[in-house]
Amino acid sequence: MPVSDKKRAYGAKLNSLVEDVENSILIVSADNVGSKQFQAIRKALRGFGELMMGKNTTIRKILKDFLAVNPDHPIEALLPSVAGNVGLLFTKQISKARDVLEEFVVPAPARAGALAPIDVYVEPGPTGCDPGQTGWFQALAIATKIARGQIEITTRTQVVVAGEKVGESQAALLQKLDVRPFSYGLECHKIYSEGSVFDAAVLDLSPADLIGKLHKGIRVVAAISREVGYPTLASLPHSINSAVKKVLAVAIQTEFSFPLADEVVEFLKNPGAFAAASGGAAAADEAEPEPEAEESESAGGAGGLFGDEEDSDDW
């Protein structure tokens, strides 16, 4: 079957993007994304990202032909992810490209027959609907009352359940209430980088999260090393600490003397002395006389208010 020039150009462009080893690939889902939304995203990605959309069979065929020429290329790890309504976003700036995708997420109405990504509720309050439309609310078991010539919802009610299809009456009611409960955009699910495919949630990890996971891994390595008796850099501080404790215990029990053991023995015999030594400086500071006492002595009994002794003699 002859291949059109358009498909040849598409294949050549996809091959050139794959050949650039510095490129990472964001696998994005394009469910319910409109053409204008695609145009805005492509425009925002200019200069650092290239979005390739196409039939999955076409993309897989191009990648398999590329692997036939380059059998050792790690792009083979990407093939299982080319399934469903997905596209490939090639970029060297993963975080910046993902920020663009999140920026172009737009609200959308609930359409009949569509799967609901989230639960949808209607909140209490006036609806703007005239009393003749109460049948819409009664069909969905929504408690209402008539107030000031319009229908008012009295209780918060769930009308759509996440994961279920939106019914026609539900979609019509939400449209009457001008509720756009869903939001759609290109959503990044997986990322291909340097021959590995990983979940996009990795990008949400903060430096503190990474440090915490590193510390946890070090503790696990140290515990395993200690258990099997295989020394590692992670277990070495714990091994030394344990060895010092054992040496001190033997020295105290056998009355064997060396400087560190002597210090521990003295502490065990008289812990109060160490406490007094550490608190002595603070106690000395508190015991120092305050200079205000000298000033009060030099001032005299009444500060010369009624005269001093010499003045009284003259009188």
PDB file of N, CA and C in Angstrom, residues 236-313:
ATOM      1  N   LEU A 236      28.685   1.430  59.281  1.00  0.00           N
ATOM      2  CA  LEU A 236      29.932   1.633  60.037  1.00  0.00           C
ATOM      3  C   LEU A 236      29.750   2.463  61.303  1.00  0.00           C
ATOM      4  N   PRO A 237      29.051   3.621  61.272  1.00  0.00           N
ATOM      5  CA  PRO A 237      28.874   4.381  62.525  1.00  0.00           C
ATOM      6  C   PRO A 237      28.144   3.580  63.601  1.00  0.00           C
ATOM      7  N   HIS A 238      27.155   2.783  63.206  1.00  0.00           N
ATOM      8  CA  HIS A 238      26.420   1.973  64.180  1.00  0.00           C
ATOM      9  C   HIS A 238      27.314   0.868  64.747  1.00  0.00           C
ATOM     10  N   SER A 239      28.156   0.281  63.906  1.00  0.00           N
ATOM     11  CA  SER A 239      29.059  -0.769  64.362  1.00  0.00           C
ATOM     12  C   SER A 239      30.079  -0.224  65.356  1.00  0.00           C
ATOM     13  N   ILE A 240      30.628   0.955  65.039  1.00  0.00           N
ATOM     14  CA  ILE A 240      31.604   1.567  65.950  1.00  0.00           C
ATOM     15  C   ILE A 240      30.939   1.926  67.269  1.00  0.00           C
ATOM     16  N   ASN A 241      29.750   2.497  67.210  1.00  0.00           N
ATOM     17  CA  ASN A 241      29.027   2.873  68.432  1.00  0.00           C
ATOM     18  C   ASN A 241      28.751   1.646  69.302  1.00  0.00           C
ATOM     19  N   SER A 242      28.317   0.552  68.670  1.00  0.00           N
ATOM     20  CA  SER A 242      28.044  -0.674  69.410  1.00  0.00           C
ATOM     21  C   SER A 242      29.317  -1.252  70.011  1.00  0.00           C
ATOM     22  N   ALA A 243      30.427  -1.200  69.256  1.00  0.00           N
ATOM     23  CA  ALA A 243      31.697  -1.730  69.762  1.00  0.00           C
ATOM     24  C   ALA A 243      32.191  -0.928  70.963  1.00  0.00           C
ATOM     25  N   VAL A 244      32.058   0.398  70.901  1.00  0.00           N
ATOM     26  CA  VAL A 244      32.489   1.246  72.022  1.00  0.00           C
ATOM     27  C   VAL A 244      31.672   0.937  73.274  1.00  0.00           C
ATOM     28  N   LYS A 245      30.373   0.738  73.123  1.00  0.00           N
ATOM     29  CA  LYS A 245      29.530   0.404  74.264  1.00  0.00           C
ATOM     30  C   LYS A 245      29.952  -0.917  74.904  1.00  0.00           C
ATOM     31  N   LYS A 246      30.281  -1.913  74.064  1.00  0.00           N
ATOM     32  CA  LYS A 246      30.701  -3.214  74.589  1.00  0.00           C
ATOM     33  C   LYS A 246      32.041  -3.114  75.318  1.00  0.00           C
ATOM     34  N   VAL A 247      32.977  -2.350  74.751  1.00  0.00           N
ATOM     35  CA  VAL A 247      34.287  -2.175  75.392  1.00  0.00           C
ATOM     36  C   VAL A 247      34.132  -1.494  76.739  1.00  0.00           C
ATOM     37  N   LEU A 248      33.286  -0.447  76.800  1.00  0.00           N
ATOM     38  CA  LEU A 248      33.062   0.252  78.070  1.00  0.00           C
ATOM     39  C   LEU A 248      32.415  -0.674  79.093  1.00  0.00           C
ATOM     40  N   ALA A 249      31.474  -1.502  78.641  1.00  0.00           N
ATOM     41  CA  ALA A 249      30.818  -2.429  79.569  1.00  0.00           C
ATOM     42  C   ALA A 249      31.812  -3.418  80.149  1.00  0.00           C
ATOM     43  N   VAL A 250      32.705  -3.960  79.309  1.00  0.00           N
ATOM     44  CA  VAL A 250      33.718  -4.907  79.795  1.00  0.00           C
ATOM     45  C   VAL A 250      34.695  -4.212  80.727  1.00  0.00           C
ATOM     46  N   ALA A 251      35.117  -2.993  80.358  1.00  0.00           N
ATOM     47  CA  ALA A 251      36.076  -2.269  81.191  1.00  0.00           C
ATOM     48  C   ALA A 251      35.500  -1.955  82.565  1.00  0.00           C
ATOM     49  N   ILE A 252      34.238  -1.558  82.627  1.00  0.00           N
ATOM     50  CA  ILE A 252      33.614  -1.246  83.916  1.00  0.00           C
ATOM     51  C   ILE A 252      33.450  -2.503  84.755  1.00  0.00           C
ATOM     52  N   GLN A 253      33.092  -3.594  84.113  1.00  0.00           N
ATOM     53  CA  GLN A 253      32.875  -4.842  84.839  1.00  0.00           C
ATOM     54  C   GLN A 253      34.180  -5.419  85.376  1.00  0.00           C
ATOM     55  N   THR A 254      35.247  -5.294  84.582  1.00  0.00           N
ATOM     56  CA  THR A 254      36.550  -5.883  84.972  1.00  0.00           C
ATOM     57  C   THR A 254      37.465  -4.875  85.640  1.00  0.00           C
ATOM     58  N   GLU A 255      37.018  -3.610  85.806  1.00  0.00           N
ATOM     59  CA  GLU A 255      37.824  -2.540  86.416  1.00  0.00           C
ATOM     60  C   GLU A 255      39.107  -2.296  85.641  1.00  0.00           C
ATOM     61  N   PHE A 256      39.042  -2.496  84.301  1.00  0.00           N
ATOM     62  CA  PHE A 256      40.177  -2.180  83.444  1.00  0.00           C
ATOM     63  C   PHE A 256      40.161  -0.682  83.155  1.00  0.00           C
ATOM     64  N   SER A 257      41.320  -0.042  83.275  1.00  0.00           N
ATOM     65  CA  SER A 257      41.370   1.412  83.210  1.00  0.00           C
ATOM     66  C   SER A 257      41.906   1.911  81.875  1.00  0.00           C
ATOM     67  N   PHE A 258      41.198   2.846  81.314  1.00  0.00           N
ATOM     68  CA  PHE A 258      41.695   3.690  80.212  1.00  0.00           C
ATOM     69  C   PHE A 258      40.859   4.968  80.248  1.00  0.00           C
ATOM     70  N   PRO A 259      41.331   6.080  79.665  1.00  0.00           N
ATOM     71  CA  PRO A 259      40.722   7.405  79.915  1.00  0.00           C
ATOM     72  C   PRO A 259      39.214   7.462  79.722  1.00  0.00           C
ATOM     73  N   LEU A 260      38.709   6.930  78.659  1.00  0.00           N
ATOM     74  CA  LEU A 260      37.267   7.012  78.414  1.00  0.00           C
ATOM     75  C   LEU A 260      36.498   6.205  79.438  1.00  0.00           C
ATOM     76  N   ALA A 261      37.015   5.018  79.774  1.00  0.00           N
ATOM     77  CA  ALA A 261      36.339   4.185  80.772  1.00  0.00           C
ATOM     78  C   ALA A 261      36.376   4.855  82.140  1.00  0.00           C
ATOM     79  N   ASP A 262      37.498   5.499  82.471  1.00  0.00           N
ATOM     80  CA  ASP A 262      37.596   6.192  83.774  1.00  0.00           C
ATOM     81  C   ASP A 262      36.560   7.310  83.870  1.00  0.00           C
ATOM     82  N   GLU A 263      36.361   8.020  82.786  1.00  0.00           N
ATOM     83  CA  GLU A 263      35.375   9.104  82.794  1.00  0.00           C
ATOM     84  C   GLU A 263      33.960   8.572  83.005  1.00  0.00           C
ATOM     85  N   VAL A 264      33.657   7.456  82.353  1.00  0.00           N
ATOM     86  CA  VAL A 264      32.339   6.847  82.522  1.00  0.00           C
ATOM     87  C   VAL A 264      32.159   6.338  83.944  1.00  0.00           C
ATOM     88  N   VAL A 265      33.210   5.726  84.512  1.00  0.00           N
ATOM     89  CA  VAL A 265      33.130   5.218  85.892  1.00  0.00           C
ATOM     90  C   VAL A 265      32.889   6.359  86.865  1.00  0.00           C
ATOM     91  N   GLU A 266      33.605   7.468  86.678  1.00  0.00           N
ATOM     92  CA  GLU A 266      33.410   8.619  87.555  1.00  0.00           C
ATOM     93  C   GLU A 266      31.987   9.155  87.460  1.00  0.00           C
ATOM     94  N   PHE A 267      31.462   9.171  86.250  1.00  0.00           N
ATOM     95  CA  PHE A 267      30.086   9.652  86.066  1.00  0.00           C
ATOM     96  C   PHE A 267      29.084   8.736  86.779  1.00  0.00           C
ATOM     97  N   LEU A 268      29.304   7.425  86.681  1.00  0.00           N
ATOM     98  CA  LEU A 268      28.391   6.483  87.332  1.00  0.00           C
ATOM     99  C   LEU A 268      28.478   6.586  88.852  1.00  0.00           C
ATOM    100  N   LYS A 269      29.684   6.864  89.364  1.00  0.00           N
ATOM    101  CA  LYS A 269      29.855   6.968  90.822  1.00  0.00           C
ATOM    102  C   LYS A 269      29.238   8.242  91.376  1.00  0.00           C
ATOM    103  N   ASN A 270      29.402   9.348  90.642  1.00  0.00           N
ATOM    104  CA  ASN A 270      28.940  10.634  91.161  1.00  0.00           C
ATOM    105  C   ASN A 270      28.351  11.478  90.023  1.00  0.00           C
ATOM    106  N   PRO A 271      27.162  11.149  89.558  1.00  0.00           N
ATOM    107  CA  PRO A 271      26.568  11.943  88.464  1.00  0.00           C
ATOM    108  C   PRO A 271      26.255  13.367  88.872  1.00  0.00           C
ATOM    109  N   GLY A 272      26.044  13.597  90.188  1.00  0.00           N
ATOM    110  CA  GLY A 272      25.747  14.949  90.647  1.00  0.00           C
ATOM    111  C   GLY A 272      26.892  15.908  90.427  1.00  0.00           C
ATOM    112  N   ALA A 273      28.126  15.396  90.489  1.00  0.00           N
ATOM    113  CA  ALA A 273      29.290  16.268  90.282  1.00  0.00           C
ATOM    114  C   ALA A 273      29.319  16.820  88.868  1.00  0.00           C
ATOM    115  N   PHE A 274      28.945  15.979  87.889  1.00  0.00           N
ATOM    116  CA  PHE A 274      28.911  16.441  86.501  1.00  0.00           C
ATOM    117  C   PHE A 274      27.808  17.472  86.313  1.00  0.00           C
ATOM    118  N   ALA A 275      26.676  17.251  86.985  1.00  0.00           N
ATOM    119  CA  ALA A 275      25.587  18.215  86.894  1.00  0.00           C
ATOM    120  C   ALA A 275      25.978  19.534  87.518  1.00  0.00           C
ATOM    121  N   ALA A 276      26.695  19.456  88.675  1.00  0.00           N
ATOM    122  CA  ALA A 276      27.149  20.683  89.337  1.00  0.00           C
ATOM    123  C   ALA A 276      28.161  21.421  88.496  1.00  0.00           C
ATOM    124  N   ALA A 277      29.053  20.654  87.819  1.00  0.00           N
ATOM    125  CA  ALA A 277      30.070  21.290  86.970  1.00  0.00           C
ATOM    126  C   ALA A 277      29.437  22.018  85.801  1.00  0.00           C
ATOM    127  N   SER A 278      28.419  21.406  85.212  1.00  0.00           N
ATOM    128  CA  SER A 278      27.774  22.033  84.064  1.00  0.00           C
ATOM    129  C   SER A 278      26.936  23.227  84.467  1.00  0.00           C
ATOM    130  N   GLY A 279      26.392  23.196  85.713  1.00  0.00           N
ATOM    131  CA  GLY A 279      25.563  24.304  86.164  1.00  0.00           C
ATOM    132  C   GLY A 279      26.299  25.306  87.018  1.00  0.00           C
ATOM    133  N   GLY A 280      27.623  25.062  87.257  1.00  0.00           N
ATOM    134  CA  GLY A 280      28.376  25.970  88.123  1.00  0.00           C
ATOM    135  C   GLY A 280      28.519  27.357  87.553  1.00  0.00           C
ATOM    136  N   ALA A 281      28.758  27.440  86.259  1.00  0.00           N
ATOM    137  CA  ALA A 281      28.946  28.745  85.633  1.00  0.00           C
ATOM    138  C   ALA A 281      27.682  29.580  85.735  1.00  0.00           C
ATOM    139  N   ALA A 282      26.552  28.942  85.509  1.00  0.00           N
ATOM    140  CA  ALA A 282      25.287  29.669  85.605  1.00  0.00           C
ATOM    141  C   ALA A 282      25.017  30.117  87.025  1.00  0.00           C
ATOM    142  N   ALA A 283      25.367  29.256  88.009  1.00  0.00           N
ATOM    143  CA  ALA A 283      25.158  29.624  89.409  1.00  0.00           C
ATOM    144  C   ALA A 283      26.055  30.781  89.814  1.00  0.00           C
ATOM    145  N   ALA A 284      27.290  30.790  89.286  1.00  0.00           N
ATOM    146  CA  ALA A 284      28.216  31.881  89.607  1.00  0.00           C
ATOM    147  C   ALA A 284      27.714  33.209  89.060  1.00  0.00           C
ATOM    148  N   ASP A 285      27.144  33.174  87.853  1.00  0.00           N
ATOM    149  CA  ASP A 285      26.608  34.396  87.270  1.00  0.00           C
ATOM    150  C   ASP A 285      25.450  34.937  88.100  1.00  0.00           C
ATOM    151  N   GLU A 286      24.611  34.015  88.595  1.00  0.00           N
ATOM    152  CA  GLU A 286      23.470  34.450  89.386  1.00  0.00           C
ATOM    153  C   GLU A 286      23.907  35.008  90.742  1.00  0.00           C
ATOM    154  N   ALA A 287      25.068  34.509  91.289  1.00  0.00           N
ATOM    155  CA  ALA A 287      25.530  34.936  92.612  1.00  0.00           C
ATOM    156  C   ALA A 287      26.239  36.276  92.585  1.00  0.00           C
ATOM    157  N   GLU A 288      26.623  36.789  91.418  1.00  0.00           N
ATOM    158  CA  GLU A 288      27.341  38.071  91.355  1.00  0.00           C
ATOM    159  C   GLU A 288      26.441  39.196  91.857  1.00  0.00           C
ATOM    160  N   PRO A 289      26.998  40.095  92.717  1.00  0.00           N
ATOM    161  CA  PRO A 289      26.195  41.220  93.237  1.00  0.00           C
ATOM    162  C   PRO A 289      25.875  42.198  92.124  1.00  0.00           C
ATOM    163  N   GLU A 290      24.717  42.781  92.223  1.00  0.00           N
ATOM    164  CA  GLU A 290      24.305  43.753  91.227  1.00  0.00           C
ATOM    165  C   GLU A 290      24.869  45.129  91.571  1.00  0.00           C
ATOM    166  N   PRO A 291      25.252  45.902  90.597  1.00  0.00           N
ATOM    167  CA  PRO A 291      25.865  47.220  90.869  1.00  0.00           C
ATOM    168  C   PRO A 291      24.902  48.222  91.492  1.00  0.00           C
ATOM    169  N   GLU A 292      23.620  47.941  91.486  1.00  0.00           N
ATOM    170  CA  GLU A 292      22.659  48.882  92.036  1.00  0.00           C
ATOM    171  C   GLU A 292      22.833  49.048  93.547  1.00  0.00           C
ATOM    172  N   ALA A 293      23.378  48.044  94.230  1.00  0.00           N
ATOM    173  CA  ALA A 293      23.557  48.124  95.685  1.00  0.00           C
ATOM    174  C   ALA A 293      24.515  49.241  96.060  1.00  0.00           C
ATOM    175  N   GLU A 294      25.637  49.398  95.293  1.00  0.00           N
ATOM    176  CA  GLU A 294      26.600  50.462  95.592  1.00  0.00           C
ATOM    177  C   GLU A 294      25.964  51.833  95.415  1.00  0.00           C
ATOM    178  N   GLU A 295      25.132  51.952  94.386  1.00  0.00           N
ATOM    179  CA  GLU A 295      24.503  53.240  94.157  1.00  0.00           C
ATOM    180  C   GLU A 295      23.584  53.616  95.300  1.00  0.00           C
ATOM    181  N   SER A 296      22.879  52.623  95.862  1.00  0.00           N
ATOM    182  CA  SER A 296      21.955  52.929  96.952  1.00  0.00           C
ATOM    183  C   SER A 296      22.702  53.324  98.217  1.00  0.00           C
ATOM    184  N   GLU A 297      23.906  52.702  98.453  1.00  0.00           N
ATOM    185  CA  GLU A 297      24.679  53.067  99.635  1.00  0.00           C
ATOM    186  C   GLU A 297      25.230  54.477  99.516  1.00  0.00           C
ATOM    187  N   SER A 298      25.699  54.853  98.350  1.00  0.00           N
ATOM    188  CA  SER A 298      26.289  56.176  98.181  1.00  0.00           C
ATOM    189  C   SER A 298      25.229  57.269  98.216  1.00  0.00           C
ATOM    190  N   ALA A 299      23.976  56.901  98.036  1.00  0.00           N
ATOM    191  CA  ALA A 299      22.932  57.906  98.002  1.00  0.00           C
ATOM    192  C   ALA A 299      22.553  58.398  99.379  1.00  0.00           C
ATOM    193  N   GLY A 300      22.839  57.655 100.438  1.00  0.00           N
ATOM    194  CA  GLY A 300      22.489  58.078 101.792  1.00  0.00           C
ATOM    195  C   GLY A 300      21.100  57.634 102.171  1.00  0.00           C
ATOM    196  N   GLY A 301      20.711  57.931 103.403  1.00  0.00           N
ATOM    197  CA  GLY A 301      19.452  57.443 103.929  1.00  0.00           C
ATOM    198  C   GLY A 301      18.267  58.004 103.200  1.00  0.00           C
ATOM    199  N   ALA A 302      18.194  59.355 103.064  1.00  0.00           N
ATOM    200  CA  ALA A 302      17.038  59.949 102.407  1.00  0.00           C
ATOM    201  C   ALA A 302      17.444  60.720 101.195  1.00  0.00           C
ATOM    202  N   GLY A 303      18.690  60.480 100.706  1.00  0.00           N
ATOM    203  CA  GLY A 303      19.142  61.153  99.484  1.00  0.00           C
ATOM    204  C   GLY A 303      19.342  62.629  99.697  1.00  0.00           C
ATOM    205  N   GLY A 304      19.553  63.123 100.990  1.00  0.00           N
ATOM    206  CA  GLY A 304      19.771  64.542 101.227  1.00  0.00           C
ATOM    207  C   GLY A 304      18.541  65.370 101.069  1.00  0.00           C
ATOM    208  N   LEU A 305      17.394  64.763 101.172  1.00  0.00           N
ATOM    209  CA  LEU A 305      16.159  65.509 100.948  1.00  0.00           C
ATOM    210  C   LEU A 305      15.905  66.510 102.067  1.00  0.00           C
ATOM    211  N   PHE A 306      16.208  66.081 103.318  1.00  0.00           N
ATOM    212  CA  PHE A 306      15.995  66.971 104.470  1.00  0.00           C
ATOM    213  C   PHE A 306      17.305  67.490 105.043  1.00  0.00           C
ATOM    214  N   GLY A 307      18.381  67.389 104.213  1.00  0.00           N
ATOM    215  CA  GLY A 307      19.669  67.871 104.701  1.00  0.00           C
ATOM    216  C   GLY A 307      20.488  66.758 105.298  1.00  0.00           C
ATOM    217  N   ASP A 308      21.826  66.954 105.419  1.00  0.00           N
ATOM    218  CA  ASP A 308      22.688  65.914 105.975  1.00  0.00           C
ATOM    219  C   ASP A 308      22.999  66.263 107.422  1.00  0.00           C
ATOM    220  N   GLU A 309      23.956  65.465 108.044  1.00  0.00           N
ATOM    221  CA  GLU A 309      24.243  65.629 109.468  1.00  0.00           C
ATOM    222  C   GLU A 309      24.884  66.990 109.759  1.00  0.00           C
ATOM    223  N   GLU A 310      25.796  67.465 108.853  1.00  0.00           N
ATOM    224  CA  GLU A 310      26.463  68.763 109.087  1.00  0.00           C
ATOM    225  C   GLU A 310      25.443  69.872 109.151  1.00  0.00           C
ATOM    226  N   ASP A 311      24.466  69.825 108.281  1.00  0.00           N
ATOM    227  CA  ASP A 311      23.437  70.858 108.280  1.00  0.00           C
ATOM    228  C   ASP A 311      22.666  70.826 109.587  1.00  0.00           C
ATOM    229  N   SER A 312      22.428  69.649 110.134  1.00  0.00           N
ATOM    230  CA  SER A 312      21.661  69.557 111.367  1.00  0.00           C
ATOM    231  C   SER A 312      22.458  70.119 112.551  1.00  0.00           C
ATOM    232  N   ASP A 313      23.827  69.953 112.503  1.00  0.00           N
ATOM    233  CA  ASP A 313      24.650  70.527 113.574  1.00  0.00           C
ATOM    234  C   ASP A 313      24.597  72.034 113.562  1.00  0.00           C
TER     235      ASP A 313
END
